[in-house]
Each structure stands twice: as C-alpha cells, then as structure tokens.
Amino acid sequence: GEDVEQSLFLSVREGDSSVINCTYTDSSSTYLYWYKQEPGAGLQLLTYIFSNMDMKQDQRLTVLLNKKDKHLSLRIADTQTGDSAIYFCAESSLFSGGYNKLIFGAGTRLAVHP
Amino acid sequence: SQTIHQWPATLVQPVGSPLSLECTVEGTSNPNLYWYRQAAGRGLQLLFYSVGIGQISSEVPQNLSASRPQDRQFILSSKKLLLSDSGFYLCAWSGVRINTEAFFGQGTRLTVV
C-alpha cells in the first residue's frame, strides 16, 4: 500500500540548518515533493525531485533521496523565522485510469526560535 | 496563469445542517481536481478526485459527497453534517500528465458545532 511517514515536530535555532525526514513505501513513485503550509493557508510546492536523482539543490534548500531505503530529506540552510511552517512530504502514485495522485505525510511542524 | 479559488474561508455550521464548499480553477482546461481534508494535527487525507465532468471517485467512505458540474468547478457537499466533519478542507488541481504537481486553494476551515 501507499504510506508516507514524517516526524511531527522539529525545533531549531535561527541560523542553524533544519533537516526534515520522510519515508515512503511506493517504489513506483517517480516524483517526490516537498510542500510548505503556513498557518491558515493552503499548500505551496517548495521543490520536487525525480526518482533517478540523488540530490537536488535550490538556493537554501537541499533534497536528498535514498531510493534504496525509500528515504527523502529536506535540508534548509540558515533557517529563518519565516521558515516556521508545516512541511509535507508527498509521493506521486497512480490510481485507476493511470492518473496522478499525491499521497501526503502527516506534516512536520518546524519551529524556529531565536 | 492558472489560479484556484476556494470559498468560504471559514464556516461554522450546526450538526445536521447541509454543507456546500465550492472550488473553481481558472487558466487551464480539463484539470484533475481533488478535495483533501486536514484534521487537526494530522496529514492530508484525499477525499475525492475527479478526472472529468461528472466523474467522481471517492477514496474513503464518509458523510460527504462531491460533484463536478463544470470542467473547472468542484463542489464538496453534505446533507447532514457530523461533528467529525470538522477540519480544514483543501481543494487542489493538477495537470493530466503523470507526476505533475498539485496546486492548492487557500482552504476552508469548517467547524461543526
């Protein structure tokens, strides 16, 4: 079956790096995503990685993928108070008819303190 | 550019009352449409998805229903709300290509009292 798991909370000091981890189960997933949700708002795509890549870097964000262990991580360098939010890991999966479906984890609440 | 509108932003409804949440998408045609629910402290649960007008699939059995009367309109309904229907409801759309990202509305916070 499909399942995505994340730790629920992470607290870091401003200026430090944050690492949010995620494990998934669907080995057929081709894309894996990180979404950010600020309080009371919808989700915004932060970044994604294709399954044949090991790493993707985008400014302060680094995504690492270990396909063998089905482990995905998001590293935020120089974490700022504006990074405080819930971060969702998601894997793409196929449902009947071959259409795309996103399976989300429970989300990791990142708290940044001075 | 594409945009997605979802309303209302907040809603307080008594138990047993009906529900209608609406979502519309602009700037694209024939999108895949989704309704997700986010319960407090929990992840996103896919409730319904639609690949075309009148085509609705449900992921989980529940007190809610969905309809797609037009290509870019997706409606979430209930005839009689339960307390357990409280939560944050998110509409989303994606392109039809496999492994395309989803774009989310701003969400509706529903409180059933």
GROMACS .gro file of C-alpha atoms in nm:
model
  227
    1GLY     CA    1   0.000   0.000   0.000
    2GLU     CA    2   0.090   0.364  -0.009
    3ASP     CA    3   0.215   0.537   0.301
    4VAL     CA    4   0.430   0.838   0.376
    5GLU     CA    5   0.570   0.896   0.723
    6GLN     CA    6   0.730   1.200   0.880
    7SER     CA    7   0.820   1.310   1.229
    8LEU     CA    8   0.566   1.561   1.359
    9PHE     CA    9   0.783   1.831   1.516
   10LEU     CA   10   1.122   1.992   1.471
   11SER     CA   11   1.261   2.285   1.665
   12VAL     CA   12   1.575   2.468   1.552
   13ARG     CA   13   1.760   2.785   1.637
   14GLU     CA   14   1.762   3.070   1.389
   15GLY     CA   15   2.065   3.044   1.162
   16ASP     CA   16   2.109   2.669   1.209
   17SER     CA   17   2.025   2.410   0.945
   18SER     CA   18   1.698   2.218   0.959
   19VAL     CA   19   1.664   1.863   0.833
   20ILE     CA   20   1.318   1.717   0.783
   21ASN     CA   21   1.296   1.346   0.709
   22CYS     CA   22   1.038   1.137   0.530
   23THR     CA   23   0.996   0.771   0.435
   24TYR     CA   24   0.765   0.639   0.167
   25THR     CA   25   0.655   0.298   0.054
   26ASP     CA   26   0.553   0.315  -0.311
   27SER     CA   27   0.860   0.209  -0.505
   28SER     CA   28   0.691   0.309  -0.831
   29SER     CA   29   0.678   0.675  -0.732
   30THR     CA   30   0.856   0.878  -0.995
   31TYR     CA   31   0.842   1.218  -0.831
   32LEU     CA   32   0.865   1.313  -0.465
   33TYR     CA   33   0.761   1.654  -0.340
   34TRP     CA   34   0.804   1.891  -0.051
   35TYR     CA   35   0.518   2.130   0.020
   36LYS     CA   36   0.505   2.414   0.274
   37GLN     CA   37   0.193   2.521   0.462
   38GLU     CA   38   0.189   2.848   0.651
   39PRO     CA   39  -0.074   2.899   0.925
   40GLY     CA   40  -0.428   2.904   0.794
   41ALA     CA   41  -0.321   2.876   0.432
   42GLY     CA   42  -0.309   2.621   0.157
   43LEU     CA   43  -0.003   2.429   0.049
   44GLN     CA   44   0.268   2.562  -0.176
   45LEU     CA   45   0.514   2.349  -0.363
   46LEU     CA   46   0.868   2.408  -0.238
   47THR     CA   47   1.061   2.166  -0.450
   48TYR     CA   48   1.048   1.820  -0.601
   49ILE     CA   49   1.292   1.553  -0.704
   50PHE     CA   50   1.279   1.296  -0.978
   51SER     CA   51   1.340   0.942  -0.861
   52ASN     CA   52   1.653   0.894  -1.071
   53MET     CA   53   1.826   1.178  -0.886
   54ASP     CA   54   2.011   1.153  -0.555
   55MET     CA   55   2.021   1.521  -0.472
   56LYS     CA   56   1.869   1.847  -0.578
   57GLN     CA   57   1.972   2.190  -0.456
   58ASP     CA   58   1.768   2.506  -0.486
   59GLN     CA   59   1.913   2.808  -0.304
   60ARG     CA   60   1.881   2.727   0.070
   61LEU     CA   61   1.701   2.401   0.007
   62THR     CA   62   1.870   2.065  -0.047
   63VAL     CA   63   1.672   1.750  -0.115
   64LEU     CA   64   1.837   1.412  -0.067
   65LEU     CA   65   1.682   1.090  -0.195
   66ASN     CA   66   1.785   0.740  -0.096
   67LYS     CA   67   1.576   0.529  -0.326
   68LYS     CA   68   1.703   0.200  -0.185
   69ASP     CA   69   1.583   0.292   0.165
   70LYS     CA   70   1.287   0.498   0.034
   71HIS     CA   71   1.405   0.791   0.240
   72LEU     CA   72   1.370   1.156   0.147
   73SER     CA   73   1.504   1.455   0.336
   74LEU     CA   74   1.476   1.831   0.309
   75ARG     CA   75   1.758   2.044   0.443
   76ILE     CA   76   1.703   2.417   0.495
   77ALA     CA   77   2.027   2.607   0.539
   78ASP     CA   78   2.044   2.920   0.757
   79THR     CA   79   1.691   2.867   0.887
   80GLN     CA   80   1.494   3.188   0.941
   81THR     CA   81   1.182   3.266   1.144
   82GLY     CA   82   0.992   3.293   0.816
   83ASP     CA   83   1.063   2.923   0.759
   84SER     CA   84   0.835   2.832   1.051
   85ALA     CA   85   0.557   2.629   0.893
   86ILE     CA   86   0.437   2.275   0.837
   87TYR     CA   87   0.631   2.083   0.575
   88PHE     CA   88   0.465   1.799   0.390
   89CYS     CA   89   0.640   1.523   0.205
   90ALA     CA   90   0.439   1.370  -0.079
   91GLU     CA   91   0.486   1.091  -0.326
   92SER     CA   92   0.310   1.059  -0.655
   93SER     CA   93   0.115   0.745  -0.714
   94LEU     CA   94  -0.112   0.617  -0.985
   95PHE     CA   95  -0.476   0.542  -0.932
   96SER     CA   96  -0.709   0.364  -1.165
   97GLY     CA   97  -0.706   0.510  -1.512
   98GLY     CA   98  -0.338   0.597  -1.485
   99TYR     CA   99  -0.394   0.941  -1.339
  100ASN     CA  100  -0.171   1.103  -1.086
  101LYS     CA  101  -0.247   1.104  -0.715
  102LEU     CA  102  -0.042   1.261  -0.440
  103ILE     CA  103  -0.003   1.080  -0.109
  104PHE     CA  104   0.095   1.312   0.173
  105GLY     CA  105   0.266   1.256   0.501
  106ALA     CA  106   0.125   1.399   0.825
  107GLY     CA  107   0.350   1.702   0.800
  108THR     CA  108   0.641   1.820   1.014
  109ARG     CA  109   0.585   2.137   1.212
  110LEU     CA  110   0.907   2.338   1.206
  111ALA     CA  111   0.950   2.593   1.484
  112VAL     CA  112   1.238   2.839   1.456
  113HIS     CA  113   1.344   3.015   1.774
  114PRO     CA  114   1.596   3.293   1.833
  115SER     CA  115  -0.164   3.192  -1.544
  116GLN     CA  116  -0.367   2.940  -1.353
  117THR     CA  117  -0.547   3.023  -1.031
  118ILE     CA  118  -0.766   2.830  -0.794
  119HIS     CA  119  -1.040   2.983  -0.583
  120GLN     CA  120  -1.198   2.819  -0.284
  121TRP     CA  121  -1.471   2.958  -0.063
  122PRO     CA  122  -1.573   3.028   0.200
  123ALA     CA  123  -1.253   3.064   0.400
  124THR     CA  124  -1.420   2.981   0.730
  125LEU     CA  125  -1.753   2.825   0.815
  126VAL     CA  126  -1.930   2.737   1.137
  127GLN     CA  127  -2.225   2.505   1.092
  128PRO     CA  128  -2.455   2.323   1.336
  129VAL     CA  129  -2.470   1.946   1.345
  130GLY     CA  130  -2.727   1.815   1.099
  131SER     CA  131  -2.709   2.115   0.866
  132PRO     CA  132  -2.612   2.085   0.498
  133LEU     CA  133  -2.277   2.182   0.352
  134SER     CA  134  -2.160   2.318   0.021
  135LEU     CA  135  -1.800   2.418  -0.044
  136GLU     CA  136  -1.705   2.541  -0.386
  137CYS     CA  137  -1.380   2.541  -0.578
  138THR     CA  138  -1.310   2.686  -0.921
  139VAL     CA  139  -0.999   2.682  -1.136
  140GLU     CA  140  -0.904   2.941  -1.395
  141GLY     CA  141  -0.648   2.938  -1.672
  142THR     CA  142  -0.645   2.570  -1.750
  143SER     CA  143  -0.880   2.316  -1.903
  144ASN     CA  144  -0.960   1.958  -1.815
  145PRO     CA  145  -0.770   1.961  -1.487
  146ASN     CA  146  -0.769   1.677  -1.238
  147LEU     CA  147  -0.947   1.806  -0.927
  148TYR     CA  148  -0.911   1.695  -0.567
  149TRP     CA  149  -1.067   1.751  -0.227
  150TYR     CA  150  -0.843   1.689   0.073
  151ARG     CA  151  -0.920   1.714   0.443
  152GLN     CA  152  -0.668   1.803   0.708
  153ALA     CA  153  -0.779   1.714   1.058
  154ALA     CA  154  -0.613   1.893   1.348
  155GLY     CA  155  -0.254   1.774   1.389
  156ARG     CA  156  -0.285   1.525   1.109
  157GLY     CA  157  -0.180   1.500   0.748
  158LEU     CA  158  -0.384   1.543   0.436
  159GLN     CA  159  -0.641   1.283   0.357
  160LEU     CA  160  -0.761   1.256  -0.002
  161LEU     CA  161  -1.141   1.254  -0.002
  162PHE     CA  162  -1.239   1.278  -0.368
  163TYR     CA  163  -1.077   1.316  -0.705
  164SER     CA  164  -1.219   1.388  -1.047
  165VAL     CA  165  -1.068   1.344  -1.391
  166GLY     CA  166  -1.360   1.498  -1.581
  167ILE     CA  167  -1.711   1.644  -1.568
  168GLY     CA  168  -1.940   1.416  -1.374
  169GLN     CA  169  -1.656   1.174  -1.292
  170ILE     CA  170  -1.603   1.146  -0.919
  171SER     CA  171  -1.408   0.886  -0.729
  172SER     CA  172  -1.403   0.855  -0.353
  173GLU     CA  173  -1.104   0.742  -0.156
  174VAL     CA  174  -1.273   0.684   0.176
  175PRO     CA  175  -1.632   0.613   0.284
  176GLN     CA  176  -1.782   0.912   0.457
  177ASN     CA  177  -2.065   1.153   0.514
  178LEU     CA  178  -1.957   1.379   0.228
  179SER     CA  179  -2.011   1.381  -0.147
  180ALA     CA  180  -1.855   1.567  -0.437
  181SER     CA  181  -1.977   1.685  -0.774
  182ARG     CA  182  -1.820   1.836  -1.082
  183PRO     CA  183  -2.092   2.010  -1.279
  184GLN     CA  184  -1.849   2.201  -1.499
  185ASP     CA  185  -1.495   2.137  -1.617
  186ARG     CA  186  -1.335   2.376  -1.370
  187GLN     CA  187  -1.582   2.360  -1.082
  188PHE     CA  188  -1.565   2.113  -0.796
  189ILE     CA  189  -1.816   2.108  -0.511
  190LEU     CA  190  -1.799   1.930  -0.177
  191SER     CA  191  -2.134   1.866  -0.010
  192SER     CA  192  -2.306   1.704   0.279
  193LYS     CA  193  -2.676   1.662   0.352
  194LYS     CA  194  -2.625   1.644   0.730
  195LEU     CA  195  -2.301   1.744   0.895
  196LEU     CA  196  -2.148   1.549   1.180
  197LEU     CA  197  -1.915   1.680   1.448
  198SER     CA  198  -1.641   1.463   1.299
  199ASP     CA  199  -1.666   1.656   0.972
  200SER     CA  200  -1.484   1.950   1.131
  201GLY     CA  201  -1.148   2.018   0.974
  202PHE     CA  202  -0.957   2.212   0.714
  203TYR     CA  203  -1.068   2.133   0.359
  204LEU     CA  204  -0.840   2.191   0.068
  205CYS     CA  205  -0.921   2.187  -0.300
  206ALA     CA  206  -0.642   2.121  -0.547
  207TRP     CA  207  -0.590   2.078  -0.917
  208SER     CA  208  -0.321   1.915  -1.125
  209GLY     CA  209  -0.250   1.866  -1.491
  210VAL     CA  210  -0.332   1.538  -1.655
  211ARG     CA  211   0.029   1.435  -1.711
  212ILE     CA  212   0.152   1.168  -1.480
  213ASN     CA  213   0.361   1.301  -1.194
  214THR     CA  214   0.260   1.663  -1.227
  215GLU     CA  215   0.248   1.881  -0.917
  216ALA     CA  216  -0.075   1.982  -0.749
  217PHE     CA  217  -0.179   2.342  -0.683
  218PHE     CA  218  -0.384   2.414  -0.374
  219GLY     CA  219  -0.654   2.660  -0.281
  220GLN     CA  220  -0.634   2.856   0.041
  221GLY     CA  221  -0.857   2.614   0.226
  222THR     CA  222  -1.185   2.627   0.418
  223ARG     CA  223  -1.185   2.585   0.794
  224LEU     CA  224  -1.510   2.409   0.884
  225THR     CA  225  -1.623   2.389   1.244
  226VAL     CA  226  -1.930   2.182   1.316
  227VAL     CA  227  -2.091   2.274   1.648
   0.00000   0.00000   0.00000
